[in-house]
mmCIF file of C-alpha atoms in Angstrom:
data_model
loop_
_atom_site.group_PDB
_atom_site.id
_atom_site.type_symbol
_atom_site.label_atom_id
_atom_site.label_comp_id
_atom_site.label_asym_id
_atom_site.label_seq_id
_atom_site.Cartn_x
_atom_site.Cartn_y
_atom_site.Cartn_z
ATOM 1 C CA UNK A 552 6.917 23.184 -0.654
ATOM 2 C CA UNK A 553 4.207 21.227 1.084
ATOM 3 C CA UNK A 554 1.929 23.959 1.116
ATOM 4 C CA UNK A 555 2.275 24.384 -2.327
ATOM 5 C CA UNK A 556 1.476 20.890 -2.922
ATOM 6 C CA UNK A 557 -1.408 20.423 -0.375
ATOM 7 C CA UNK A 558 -3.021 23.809 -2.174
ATOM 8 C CA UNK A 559 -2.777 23.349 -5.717
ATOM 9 C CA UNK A 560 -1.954 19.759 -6.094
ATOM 10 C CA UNK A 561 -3.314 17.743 -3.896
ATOM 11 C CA UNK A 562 -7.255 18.803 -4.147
ATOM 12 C CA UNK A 563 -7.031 17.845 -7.988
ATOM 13 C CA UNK A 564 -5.857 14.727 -7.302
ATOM 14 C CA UNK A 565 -8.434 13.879 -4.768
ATOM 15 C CA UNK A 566 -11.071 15.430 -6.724
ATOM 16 C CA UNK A 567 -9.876 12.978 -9.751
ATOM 17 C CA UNK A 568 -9.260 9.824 -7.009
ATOM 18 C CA UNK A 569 -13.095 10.181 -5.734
ATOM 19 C CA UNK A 570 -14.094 10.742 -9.961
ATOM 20 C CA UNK A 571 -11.980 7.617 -11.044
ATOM 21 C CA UNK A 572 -13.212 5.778 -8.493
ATOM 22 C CA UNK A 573 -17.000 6.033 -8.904
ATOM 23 C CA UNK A 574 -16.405 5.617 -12.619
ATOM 24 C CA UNK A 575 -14.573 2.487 -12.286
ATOM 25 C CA UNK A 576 -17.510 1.124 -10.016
ATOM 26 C CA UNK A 577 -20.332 1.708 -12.173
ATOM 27 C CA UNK A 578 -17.938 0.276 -15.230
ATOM 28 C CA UNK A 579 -17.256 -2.873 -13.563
ATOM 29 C CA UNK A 580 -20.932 -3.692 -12.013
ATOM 30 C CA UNK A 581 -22.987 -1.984 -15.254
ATOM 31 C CA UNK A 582 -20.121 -2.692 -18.181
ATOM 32 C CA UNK A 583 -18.187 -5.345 -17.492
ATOM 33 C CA UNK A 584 -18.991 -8.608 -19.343
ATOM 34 C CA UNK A 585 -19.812 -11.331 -17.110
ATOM 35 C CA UNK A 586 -17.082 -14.017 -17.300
ATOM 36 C CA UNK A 587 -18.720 -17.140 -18.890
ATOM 37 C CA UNK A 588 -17.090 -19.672 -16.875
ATOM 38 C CA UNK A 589 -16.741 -18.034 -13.162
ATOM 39 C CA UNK A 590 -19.354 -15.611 -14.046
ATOM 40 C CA UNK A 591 -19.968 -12.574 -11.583
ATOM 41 C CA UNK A 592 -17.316 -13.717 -9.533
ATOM 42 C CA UNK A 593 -14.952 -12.714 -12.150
ATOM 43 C CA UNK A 594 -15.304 -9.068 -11.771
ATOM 44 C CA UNK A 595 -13.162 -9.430 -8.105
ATOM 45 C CA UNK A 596 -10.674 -9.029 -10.425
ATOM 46 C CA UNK A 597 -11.160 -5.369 -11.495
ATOM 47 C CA UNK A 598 -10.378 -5.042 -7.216
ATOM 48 C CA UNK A 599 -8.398 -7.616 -6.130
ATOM 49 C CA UNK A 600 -5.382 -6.601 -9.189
ATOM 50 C CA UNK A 601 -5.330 -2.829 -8.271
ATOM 51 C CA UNK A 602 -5.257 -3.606 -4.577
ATOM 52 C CA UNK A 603 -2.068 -5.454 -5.399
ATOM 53 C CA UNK A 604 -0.516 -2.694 -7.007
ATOM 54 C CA UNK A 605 -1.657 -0.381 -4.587
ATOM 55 C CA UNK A 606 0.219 -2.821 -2.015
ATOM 56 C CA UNK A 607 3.350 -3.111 -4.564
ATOM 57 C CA UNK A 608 3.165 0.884 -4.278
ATOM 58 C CA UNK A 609 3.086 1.600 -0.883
ATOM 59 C CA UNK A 610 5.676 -1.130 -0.337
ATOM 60 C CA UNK A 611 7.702 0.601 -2.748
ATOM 61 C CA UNK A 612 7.704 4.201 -0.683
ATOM 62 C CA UNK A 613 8.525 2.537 2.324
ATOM 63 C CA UNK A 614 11.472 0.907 0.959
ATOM 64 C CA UNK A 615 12.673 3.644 -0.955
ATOM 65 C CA UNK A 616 12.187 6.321 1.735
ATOM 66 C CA UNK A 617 14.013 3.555 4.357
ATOM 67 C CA UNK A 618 16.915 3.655 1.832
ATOM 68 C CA UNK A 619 17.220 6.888 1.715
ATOM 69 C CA UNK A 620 16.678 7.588 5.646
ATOM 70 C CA UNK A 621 19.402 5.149 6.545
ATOM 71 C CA UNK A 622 22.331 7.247 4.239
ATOM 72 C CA UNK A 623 20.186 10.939 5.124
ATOM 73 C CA UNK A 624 18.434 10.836 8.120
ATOM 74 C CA UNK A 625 15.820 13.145 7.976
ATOM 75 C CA UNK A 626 12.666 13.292 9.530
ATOM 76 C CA UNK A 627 10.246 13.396 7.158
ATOM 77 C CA UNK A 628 11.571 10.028 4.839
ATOM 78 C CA UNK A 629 11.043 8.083 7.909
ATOM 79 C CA UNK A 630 7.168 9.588 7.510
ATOM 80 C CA UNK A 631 6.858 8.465 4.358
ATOM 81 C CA UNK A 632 8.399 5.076 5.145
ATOM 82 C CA UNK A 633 5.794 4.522 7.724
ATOM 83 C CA UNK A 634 2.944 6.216 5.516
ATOM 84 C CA UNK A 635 4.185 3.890 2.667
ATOM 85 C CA UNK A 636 3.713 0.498 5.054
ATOM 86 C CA UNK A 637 0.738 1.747 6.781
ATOM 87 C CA UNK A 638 -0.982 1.834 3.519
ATOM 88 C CA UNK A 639 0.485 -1.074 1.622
ATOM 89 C CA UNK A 640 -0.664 -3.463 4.701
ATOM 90 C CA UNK A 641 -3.891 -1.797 4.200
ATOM 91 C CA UNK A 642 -4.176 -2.842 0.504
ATOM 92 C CA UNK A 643 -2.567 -5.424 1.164
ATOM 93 C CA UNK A 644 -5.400 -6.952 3.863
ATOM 94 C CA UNK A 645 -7.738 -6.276 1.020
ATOM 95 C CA UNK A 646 -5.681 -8.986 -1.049
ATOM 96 C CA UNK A 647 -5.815 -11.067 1.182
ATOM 97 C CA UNK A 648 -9.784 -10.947 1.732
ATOM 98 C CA UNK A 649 -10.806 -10.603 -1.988
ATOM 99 C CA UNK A 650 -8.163 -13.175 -3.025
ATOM 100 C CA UNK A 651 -9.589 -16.290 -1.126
ATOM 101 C CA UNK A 652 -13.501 -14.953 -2.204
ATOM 102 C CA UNK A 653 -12.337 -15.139 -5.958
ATOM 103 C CA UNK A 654 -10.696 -18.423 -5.307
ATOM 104 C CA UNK A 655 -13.353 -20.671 -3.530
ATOM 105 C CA UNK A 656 -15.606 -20.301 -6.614
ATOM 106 C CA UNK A 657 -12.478 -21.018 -9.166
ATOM 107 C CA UNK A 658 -10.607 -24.036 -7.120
ATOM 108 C CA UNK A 659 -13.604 -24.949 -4.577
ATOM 109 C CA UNK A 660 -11.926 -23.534 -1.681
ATOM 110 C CA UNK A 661 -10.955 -20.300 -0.253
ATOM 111 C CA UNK A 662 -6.789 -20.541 0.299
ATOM 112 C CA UNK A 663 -4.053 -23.459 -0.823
ATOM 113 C CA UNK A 664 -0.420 -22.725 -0.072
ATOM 114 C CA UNK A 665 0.391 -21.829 -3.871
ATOM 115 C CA UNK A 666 3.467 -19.920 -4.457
ATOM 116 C CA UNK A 667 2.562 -16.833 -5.146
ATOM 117 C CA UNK A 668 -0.387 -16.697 -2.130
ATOM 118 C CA UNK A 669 1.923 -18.001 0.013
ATOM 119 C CA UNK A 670 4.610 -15.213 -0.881
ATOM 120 C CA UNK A 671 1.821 -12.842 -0.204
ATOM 121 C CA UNK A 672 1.084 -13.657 2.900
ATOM 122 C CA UNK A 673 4.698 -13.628 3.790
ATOM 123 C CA UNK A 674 5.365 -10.258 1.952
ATOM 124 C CA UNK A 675 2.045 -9.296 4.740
ATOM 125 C CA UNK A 676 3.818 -10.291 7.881
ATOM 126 C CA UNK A 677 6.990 -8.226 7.586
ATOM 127 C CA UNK A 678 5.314 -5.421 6.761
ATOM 128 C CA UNK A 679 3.186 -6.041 9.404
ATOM 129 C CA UNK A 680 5.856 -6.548 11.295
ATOM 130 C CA UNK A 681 7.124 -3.163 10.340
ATOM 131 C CA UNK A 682 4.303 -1.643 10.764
ATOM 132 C CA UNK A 683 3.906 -3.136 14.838
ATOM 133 C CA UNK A 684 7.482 -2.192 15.597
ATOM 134 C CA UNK A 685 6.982 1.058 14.638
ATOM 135 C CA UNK A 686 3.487 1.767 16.323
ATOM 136 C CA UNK A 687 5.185 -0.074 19.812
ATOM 137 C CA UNK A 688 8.791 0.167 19.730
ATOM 138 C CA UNK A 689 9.333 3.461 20.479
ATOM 139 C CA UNK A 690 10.797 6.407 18.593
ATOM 140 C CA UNK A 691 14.924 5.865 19.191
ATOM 141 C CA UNK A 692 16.562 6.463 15.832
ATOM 142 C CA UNK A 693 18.591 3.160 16.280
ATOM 143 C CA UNK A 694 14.526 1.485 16.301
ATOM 144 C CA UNK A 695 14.003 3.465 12.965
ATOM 145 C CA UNK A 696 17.242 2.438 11.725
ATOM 146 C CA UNK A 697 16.355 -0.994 12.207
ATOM 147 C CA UNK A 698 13.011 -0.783 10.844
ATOM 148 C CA UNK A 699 14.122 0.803 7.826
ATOM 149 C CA UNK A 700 16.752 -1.977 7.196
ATOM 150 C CA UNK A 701 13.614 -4.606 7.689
ATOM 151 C CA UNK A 702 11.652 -2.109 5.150
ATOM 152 C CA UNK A 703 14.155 -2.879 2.571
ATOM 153 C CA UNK A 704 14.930 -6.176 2.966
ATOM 154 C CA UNK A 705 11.181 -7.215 2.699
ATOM 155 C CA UNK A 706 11.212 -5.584 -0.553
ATOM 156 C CA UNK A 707 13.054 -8.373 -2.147
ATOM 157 C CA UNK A 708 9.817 -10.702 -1.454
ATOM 158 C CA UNK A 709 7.619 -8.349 -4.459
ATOM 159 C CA UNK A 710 9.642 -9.494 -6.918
ATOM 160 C CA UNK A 711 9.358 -12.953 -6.033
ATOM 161 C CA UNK A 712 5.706 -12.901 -5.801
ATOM 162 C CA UNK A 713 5.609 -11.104 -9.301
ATOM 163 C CA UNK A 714 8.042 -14.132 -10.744
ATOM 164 C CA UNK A 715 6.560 -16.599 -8.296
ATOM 165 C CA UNK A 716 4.309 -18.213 -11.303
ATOM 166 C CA UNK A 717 6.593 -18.700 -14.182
ATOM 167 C CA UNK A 718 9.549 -19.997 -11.530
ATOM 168 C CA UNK A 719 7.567 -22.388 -9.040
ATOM 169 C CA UNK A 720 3.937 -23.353 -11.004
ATOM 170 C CA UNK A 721 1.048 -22.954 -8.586
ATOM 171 C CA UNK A 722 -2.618 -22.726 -9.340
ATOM 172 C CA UNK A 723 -2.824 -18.645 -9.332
ATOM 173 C CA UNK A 724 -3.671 -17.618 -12.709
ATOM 174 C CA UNK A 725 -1.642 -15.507 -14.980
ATOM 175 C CA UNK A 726 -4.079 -12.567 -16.971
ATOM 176 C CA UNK A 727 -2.334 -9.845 -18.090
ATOM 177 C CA UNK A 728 1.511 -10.982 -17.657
ATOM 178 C CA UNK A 729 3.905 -12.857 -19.243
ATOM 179 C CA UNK A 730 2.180 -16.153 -20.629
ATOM 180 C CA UNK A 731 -1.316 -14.931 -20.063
ATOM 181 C CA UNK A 732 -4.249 -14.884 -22.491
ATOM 182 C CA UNK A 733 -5.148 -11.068 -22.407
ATOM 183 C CA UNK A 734 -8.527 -9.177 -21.728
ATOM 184 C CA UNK A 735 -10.728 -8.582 -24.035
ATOM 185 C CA UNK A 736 -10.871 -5.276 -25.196
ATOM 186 C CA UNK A 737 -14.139 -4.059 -22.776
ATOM 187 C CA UNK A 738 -12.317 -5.889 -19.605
ATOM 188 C CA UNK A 739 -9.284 -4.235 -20.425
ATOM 189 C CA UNK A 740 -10.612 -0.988 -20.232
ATOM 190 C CA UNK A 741 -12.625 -1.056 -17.167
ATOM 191 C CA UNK A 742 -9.315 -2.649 -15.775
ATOM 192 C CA UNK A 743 -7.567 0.560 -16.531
ATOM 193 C CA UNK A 744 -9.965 3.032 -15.041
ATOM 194 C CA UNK A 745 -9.913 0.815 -11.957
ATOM 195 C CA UNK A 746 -5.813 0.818 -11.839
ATOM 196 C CA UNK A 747 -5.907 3.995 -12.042
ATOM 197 C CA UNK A 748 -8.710 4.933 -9.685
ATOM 198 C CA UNK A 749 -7.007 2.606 -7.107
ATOM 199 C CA UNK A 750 -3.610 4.471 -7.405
ATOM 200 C CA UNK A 751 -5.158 7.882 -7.718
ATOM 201 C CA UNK A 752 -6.432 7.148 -4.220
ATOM 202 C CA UNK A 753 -3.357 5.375 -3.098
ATOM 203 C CA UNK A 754 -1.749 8.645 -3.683
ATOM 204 C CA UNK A 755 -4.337 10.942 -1.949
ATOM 205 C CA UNK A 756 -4.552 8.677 1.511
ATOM 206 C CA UNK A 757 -0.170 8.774 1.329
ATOM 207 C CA UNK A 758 -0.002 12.310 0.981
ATOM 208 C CA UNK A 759 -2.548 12.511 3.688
ATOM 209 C CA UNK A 760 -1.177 10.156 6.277
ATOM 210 C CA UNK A 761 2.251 11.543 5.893
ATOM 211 C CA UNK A 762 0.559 14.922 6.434
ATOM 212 C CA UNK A 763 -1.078 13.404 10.335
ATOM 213 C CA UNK A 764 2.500 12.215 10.630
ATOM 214 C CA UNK A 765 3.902 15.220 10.253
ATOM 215 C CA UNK A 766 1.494 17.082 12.215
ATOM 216 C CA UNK A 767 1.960 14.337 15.240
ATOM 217 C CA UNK A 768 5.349 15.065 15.027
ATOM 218 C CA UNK A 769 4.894 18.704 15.450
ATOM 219 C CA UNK A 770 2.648 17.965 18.303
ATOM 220 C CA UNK A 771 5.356 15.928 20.131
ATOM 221 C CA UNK A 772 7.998 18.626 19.728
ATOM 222 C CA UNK A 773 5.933 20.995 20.927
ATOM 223 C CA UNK A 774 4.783 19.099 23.897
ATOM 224 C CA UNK A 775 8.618 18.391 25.355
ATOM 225 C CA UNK A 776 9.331 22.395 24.864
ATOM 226 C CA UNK A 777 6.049 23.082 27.180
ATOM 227 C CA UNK A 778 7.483 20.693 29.278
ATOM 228 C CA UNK A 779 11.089 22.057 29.218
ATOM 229 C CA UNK A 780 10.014 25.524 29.811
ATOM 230 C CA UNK A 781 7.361 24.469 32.781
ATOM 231 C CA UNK A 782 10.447 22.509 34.159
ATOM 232 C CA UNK A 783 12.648 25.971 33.897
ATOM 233 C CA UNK A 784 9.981 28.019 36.042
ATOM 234 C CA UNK A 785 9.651 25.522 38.478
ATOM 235 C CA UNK A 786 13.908 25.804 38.866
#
């Protein structure tokens, strides 16, 4: 099954990841209106949004795969949970970067402790925190039970960053959701490319960094059988 995937799937969806992706950047710096009231500054958007989703995404395969691991454990959901985290922190760093840029030229400074930031930068640490007990823990499967249970519970924290807004206020503003003002019709579309460029990549760096997984894991069984059999000839 995963060769079948790595040689007929996967190259099409990298070749369409790298396409999307320099489309989307020559839409948003030659296409793009300029926003009259932020004006270049504006186009952070057609990033920062598709980083988040990326984020929500890779979030989303690490909780789902920890799920599943903790009822079936099986090797390779535990590499996608880690896969998923690794790459959601990654997206999620960029969120955290582009987010305060945007936001010094809308409120005059770079971070303020508004709900859904704040949430964020929460929803940042326990993956993070995932992430750094599965990189240094070790590789027991009580530590992998554990981190999957931390995987799911930090799950909960997406949906309160989604809802943070309409429950709690805050100065983040609201585009494209529920009691937002819309694109118009040019922003929207360079906003779709660049969704879908960012999650057309999202999938091609998951597939391969569950694939290095994988391999790593190969390695490291096949390191303790050299050992094992040197140990027999010595005996």
């Amino acid at each position: 099954m995963l060769k079948f995937i790595d040689r007929s799937i996967f190259p099409v969806v990298a070749a369409l990841a790298v396409l999307s992706t320099l489309v989307a950047m020559g839409l948003i710096f030659f296409y793009a209106p300029v926003e009259q009231t932020m004006g270049i500054v504006q186009k952070i958007f057609y990033v920062h949004v598709p980083s988040a989703m990326a984020s929500y995404a890779g979030f989303t395969v690490t909780a789902v795969c920890s799920l599943i691991y903790l009822f079936s454990p099986r090797e390779h959901w535990d590499h996608g949970a880690v896969a998923g985290a690794e790459l959601g922190l990654f997206y999620c760093t960029f969120v955290l970067i582009s987010g305060p840029l945007w936001a010094y030229k809308a409120w005059g400074t770079p971070w303020t402790w508004d709900p859904q930031l704040t949430a964020t930068f929460v929803l940042f640490l326990l993956y993070g925190g995932y992430v750094l007990l599965r990189h240094f823990g070790g590789s027991s499967m009580r530590l992998k039970k554990i981190a999957a249970v931390l995987g799911v519970i930090a799950f909960v924290d997406i949906p309160l960053i989604h809802y943070s807004v309409r429950i709690w206020g805050g100065l983040h503003p609201v585009v494209e959701r529920e009691g937002g003002g819309g694109l118009a019709a040019d922003m929207a579309q360079v906003f779709g490319v660049s969704m879908l460029a960012f999650l057309l990549m999202f999938a091609t760096l998951l597939w391969l960094r569950f694939r290095v997984r994988w391999r790593e894991a190969e390695l490291d069984r096949l390191y303790l059988e050299v050992e094992d059999l040197a140990r027999v000839r010595e005996a």
